[in-house]
């Protein structure tokens, strides 16, 4: 999954002499074994990731200096930030990582030219007096700067935002880079309006900011809810949302359904469609293929998806049937029941 080098890493391979002068803290949009390439050329970097699947993959490679969570904890000599999809997430990562560096540390930012990396000089301006463009190739760019003043201590509360769901009378808490961070998207609204009454043990797959889970518990406090996501910031946002509304659920990281145990009466999902700059179907396809095995007899899978995606065929192949509960201009709600 992460074996082939991305164009960004291929560009960075031309700059290993500069990037391996000191052990770097590497974070951001990690999509390959760039840290391994750096380790072969010089001191092994520390890795910080908010992506649980990447964390698992690095651990399987035998990497010891890898952290998963909402902020890194280990000091480093320099930083390499791979530009994430959301500019706000890049600002967050700089604020979370730079307190671990001393003044004089080298700062590098790299990314796809269409992915926002050209904003590197502005993003680094609060921490550096000058930002230099070191390289540009493979439609990617690398910027370098020097940390000239200590970064302020990181406080998660400074990055917390939210909005009110009037219909549900809920306060949603969000963090940078989390899906639907500024408002309720129309797909989730359509799903909420078509879930109906549930029972028993319920799994919120890809919980994001906790909108689905909090709404379900608000409607039916008796539900036994578990919320999973691959993204540490999403998991933290869900925890904050639940706490803000005095609700309780089990919240944990899972790569697809691989960390889930037992069976459920219902699985509800607003699954990912984009990862980084790429359209991303793998996680949802895996869900549709394996969800039946995680449902009790008579249990249901209900999800929202872009109307053009070919999910009904996958659902029918696994469950033998697929019902379309609702449609709007962009989204469809699908439901399938385990009959055997």
XYZ file of C-alpha atoms in Angstrom:
340
model
C 0.000 0.000 0.000
C 2.841 2.419 0.846
C 5.669 0.768 -1.108
C 6.045 2.978 -4.203
C 7.617 6.402 -3.771
C 5.324 9.325 -4.527
C 6.454 12.071 -6.935
C 7.059 14.266 -3.881
C 9.448 11.690 -2.400
C 11.157 11.202 -5.758
C 11.848 14.925 -5.749
C 13.089 14.729 -2.154
C 15.460 11.908 -3.151
C 17.451 14.555 -5.067
C 18.036 16.410 -1.787
C 19.107 13.678 0.607
C 22.400 15.417 1.344
C 20.517 18.342 2.896
C 17.691 16.315 4.445
C 20.014 13.885 6.252
C 22.360 16.355 7.932
C 20.359 15.834 11.132
C 17.665 13.399 12.385
C 14.387 14.954 11.285
C 10.890 14.680 12.651
C 8.798 13.709 9.595
C 5.048 14.304 9.571
C 2.095 15.289 7.377
C 0.867 13.498 4.266
C 2.931 10.320 4.564
C 2.097 7.985 1.687
C 5.248 5.916 1.189
C 8.474 4.800 2.861
C 10.179 8.174 2.634
C 11.391 7.751 6.253
C 13.100 4.508 5.237
C 14.837 6.270 2.356
C 16.067 8.970 4.743
C 17.290 6.337 7.213
C 19.323 4.605 4.512
C 21.071 7.858 3.614
C 21.663 9.215 7.111
C 20.310 9.276 10.672
C 16.920 7.603 11.068
C 14.117 10.168 11.320
C 11.372 10.220 13.908
C 7.909 9.742 12.409
C 4.722 11.353 13.657
C 1.444 10.445 11.979
C -2.248 10.981 12.599
C -2.977 8.067 10.206
C -3.393 4.772 12.058
C -2.890 2.634 8.937
C 0.457 4.326 8.232
C 1.463 3.870 11.869
C 0.651 0.152 11.650
C 2.548 -0.203 8.382
C 5.663 1.459 9.789
C 5.537 -0.764 12.875
C 5.389 -3.826 10.604
C 8.531 -2.520 8.886
C 10.229 -2.695 12.273
C 10.343 1.085 12.690
C 10.682 1.968 16.365
C 10.634 5.767 16.203
C 7.033 6.188 15.036
C 4.254 7.917 16.987
C 0.499 7.943 16.324
C -1.714 10.522 17.971
C -2.765 14.166 18.007
C 0.718 15.551 18.750
C 4.306 14.235 18.869
C 6.136 13.972 22.180
C 9.788 13.323 21.287
C 12.289 16.139 20.662
C 13.957 16.306 17.246
C 16.769 18.210 15.541
C 14.708 19.379 12.542
C 11.328 19.038 10.844
C 10.137 17.809 7.450
C 6.434 18.531 6.940
C 4.768 16.914 3.941
C 1.932 19.250 2.993
C -1.427 17.770 4.067
C -4.598 18.306 2.082
C -5.944 21.018 4.398
C -3.941 24.188 5.026
C -5.416 24.357 8.529
C -3.938 20.925 9.253
C -0.500 22.147 8.128
C -0.790 25.073 10.556
C -1.839 22.636 13.282
C 1.094 20.288 12.632
C 3.599 23.150 12.716
C 2.161 24.336 16.018
C 2.252 20.791 17.443
C 5.763 19.892 16.241
C 7.840 23.057 16.494
C 7.808 23.322 20.319
C 9.923 20.138 20.224
C 12.671 21.907 18.226
C 15.306 24.352 19.411
C 15.984 27.693 17.689
C 18.367 27.154 14.791
C 16.660 23.916 13.760
C 16.157 23.342 10.041
C 12.572 23.355 8.783
C 11.552 21.735 5.505
C 8.172 21.695 3.783
C 7.443 19.643 0.669
C 4.404 18.703 -1.331
C 2.532 18.535 -4.588
C 2.381 21.896 -6.336
C -1.397 21.517 -6.642
C -1.706 20.521 -3.001
C -1.027 23.848 -1.314
C 2.732 23.619 -0.774
C 3.216 27.006 -2.444
C 1.792 28.495 0.767
C 4.880 27.226 2.661
C 6.505 30.691 2.959
C 3.347 32.102 4.545
C 2.898 29.081 6.824
C 6.504 29.260 8.027
C 6.579 33.056 8.408
C 5.597 33.038 12.117
C 8.630 30.873 12.886
C 11.289 31.892 10.344
C 12.640 35.143 8.909
C 13.481 33.727 5.470
C 12.066 30.802 3.472
C 13.977 29.445 0.488
C 12.721 27.247 -2.318
C 15.321 24.497 -2.550
C 13.962 22.378 -5.392
C 11.075 21.830 -7.768
C 10.583 18.683 -9.838
C 7.925 16.073 -10.572
C 5.300 18.790 -10.018
C 6.460 19.030 -6.407
C 8.433 21.601 -4.437
C 10.714 21.706 -1.393
C 11.128 24.740 0.876
C 13.697 25.327 3.623
C 13.811 27.728 6.552
C 15.449 28.067 9.973
C 13.539 28.239 13.238
C 14.611 31.610 14.621
C 12.502 31.812 17.793
C 11.008 29.244 20.170
C 7.519 28.131 19.241
C 4.762 28.649 21.794
C 3.749 25.586 23.845
C 1.120 23.569 22.005
C -2.439 23.791 23.352
C -5.110 21.637 21.718
C -7.848 23.996 22.929
C -6.501 26.690 20.572
C -7.390 24.467 17.596
C -10.812 23.352 18.680
C -13.750 24.749 16.717
C -17.356 23.714 16.393
C -20.904 24.366 15.333
C -24.412 23.785 16.631
C -26.835 21.261 15.173
C -30.142 23.007 15.708
C -32.377 20.063 14.813
C -30.552 17.681 17.161
C -29.673 20.311 19.789
C -26.062 19.144 19.774
C -22.742 20.970 19.863
C -20.229 19.457 17.413
C -16.513 19.874 18.163
C -14.003 19.756 15.321
C -10.243 19.886 14.738
C -8.219 20.807 11.621
C -8.421 18.350 8.743
C -11.424 16.484 10.155
C -14.239 15.853 7.656
C -17.121 18.347 7.741
C -15.125 20.530 10.120
C -17.097 23.751 9.620
C -20.670 22.611 9.050
C -22.912 19.585 8.618
C -22.571 18.268 5.060
C -25.676 17.348 3.079
C -24.700 13.674 2.851
C -24.584 13.270 6.628
C -27.848 15.202 6.942
C -29.505 12.793 4.497
C -28.160 9.813 6.438
C -29.373 11.187 9.786
C -32.831 11.723 8.332
C -33.068 8.115 7.141
C -31.543 5.998 9.912
C -34.751 5.284 11.772
C -34.811 3.582 15.166
C -31.855 1.341 15.932
C -31.165 -1.118 18.745
C -28.386 -2.853 20.608
C -24.728 -2.575 19.649
C -23.996 0.028 16.948
C -20.743 0.815 15.111
C -20.101 4.304 13.723
C -17.566 3.572 10.962
C -15.389 6.581 10.064
C -16.758 8.676 12.915
C -15.176 12.007 11.888
C -16.273 14.706 14.313
C -18.797 12.376 15.961
C -21.930 13.767 14.328
C -23.549 10.381 13.644
C -22.613 8.864 16.971
C -23.687 11.848 19.050
C -27.000 12.095 17.193
C -27.733 8.392 17.652
C -26.985 8.532 21.382
C -28.977 11.729 21.771
C -31.959 10.041 20.149
C -31.472 6.673 21.847
C -29.295 6.812 24.993
C -29.724 3.069 25.476
C -27.583 2.222 22.430
C -24.193 0.588 22.953
C -22.103 2.698 20.579
C -18.563 2.223 19.283
C -16.893 4.886 17.112
C -13.893 4.103 14.928
C -11.739 6.122 12.566
C -8.280 5.905 11.061
C -7.450 9.533 11.871
C -6.275 10.562 15.338
C -7.697 14.084 15.002
C -11.099 12.675 14.053
C -11.062 10.365 17.059
C -10.183 13.263 19.343
C -12.913 15.419 17.779
C -15.426 12.628 18.404
C -14.312 12.369 22.045
C -14.700 16.131 22.434
C -18.154 16.097 20.806
C -19.367 13.286 23.051
C -17.990 14.979 26.184
C -19.497 18.345 25.206
C -22.946 16.723 25.017
C -22.545 14.452 28.079
C -22.643 11.310 25.951
C -20.558 8.157 26.240
C -19.233 5.701 23.672
C -16.171 3.564 23.046
C -13.874 5.514 20.677
C -10.779 3.909 19.170
C -8.525 3.722 16.133
C -9.195 1.008 13.570
C -7.792 0.332 10.116
C -11.047 -0.552 8.425
C -12.691 -3.163 10.646
C -9.418 -4.825 11.654
C -9.438 -3.562 15.269
C -13.147 -4.296 15.790
C -14.265 -7.359 17.738
C -17.591 -9.133 17.975
C -20.771 -8.450 16.041
C -23.142 -5.491 15.858
C -26.843 -4.948 15.383
C -26.089 -2.023 13.067
C -23.148 -0.469 11.243
C -23.639 3.126 10.077
C -21.106 4.909 7.894
C -20.262 8.063 6.016
C -17.119 6.458 4.584
C -14.127 8.302 3.121
C -14.132 9.274 -0.524
C -10.925 11.330 -0.635
C -7.550 10.623 0.934
C -4.885 13.245 0.360
C -5.317 14.428 -3.214
C -6.493 11.054 -4.495
C -9.938 9.550 -4.878
C -9.990 6.712 -2.369
C -12.334 3.714 -2.559
C -10.282 0.983 -0.893
C -11.508 1.508 2.677
C -15.168 1.572 1.673
C -14.825 -1.407 -0.656
C -13.263 -3.376 2.200
C -16.141 -2.334 4.469
C -18.794 -3.407 1.973
C -17.056 -6.727 1.408
C -16.563 -7.651 5.064
C -19.331 -5.822 6.992
C -21.701 -8.799 6.831
C -19.361 -10.853 9.013
C -19.547 -8.184 11.729
C -23.353 -8.116 11.861
C -25.725 -10.341 13.809
C -28.412 -12.178 11.844
C -30.919 -9.466 10.899
C -28.339 -6.740 11.495
C -28.022 -3.880 9.023
C -25.413 -1.788 7.243
C -26.527 1.749 6.356
C -24.270 4.216 4.578
C -24.258 7.407 2.561
C -22.258 7.659 -0.656
C -21.848 9.914 -3.658
C -24.593 8.907 -6.073
C -22.186 8.035 -8.909
C -20.127 5.507 -6.920
C -20.689 1.831 -7.867
C -21.446 0.627 -4.351
C -24.809 -1.166 -4.851
C -23.105 -3.900 -6.875
C -20.530 -4.489 -4.133
C -23.219 -4.517 -1.448
C -25.383 -6.971 -3.397
C -22.398 -9.239 -3.986
C -21.835 -9.470 -0.233
C -25.366 -9.267 1.186
C -27.457 -10.531 -1.729
C -29.528 -7.340 -1.746
C -29.204 -3.571 -1.476
C -31.997 -1.102 -0.739
C -31.802 2.585 -1.667
C -33.480 4.455 1.193
C -33.118 8.030 -0.059
C -31.611 10.152 -2.809
C -30.828 13.832 -3.151
C -28.985 15.595 -5.952
C -25.568 14.332 -4.887
C -25.938 11.461 -2.395
C -27.707 8.151 -1.926
C -28.441 6.200 1.244
C -27.979 2.438 0.936
C -29.065 -0.243 3.380
C -28.427 -3.979 3.465
C -29.511 -6.602 6.000
C -27.709 -9.798 6.917
C -30.183 -12.573 6.046
C -27.846 -15.551 6.323
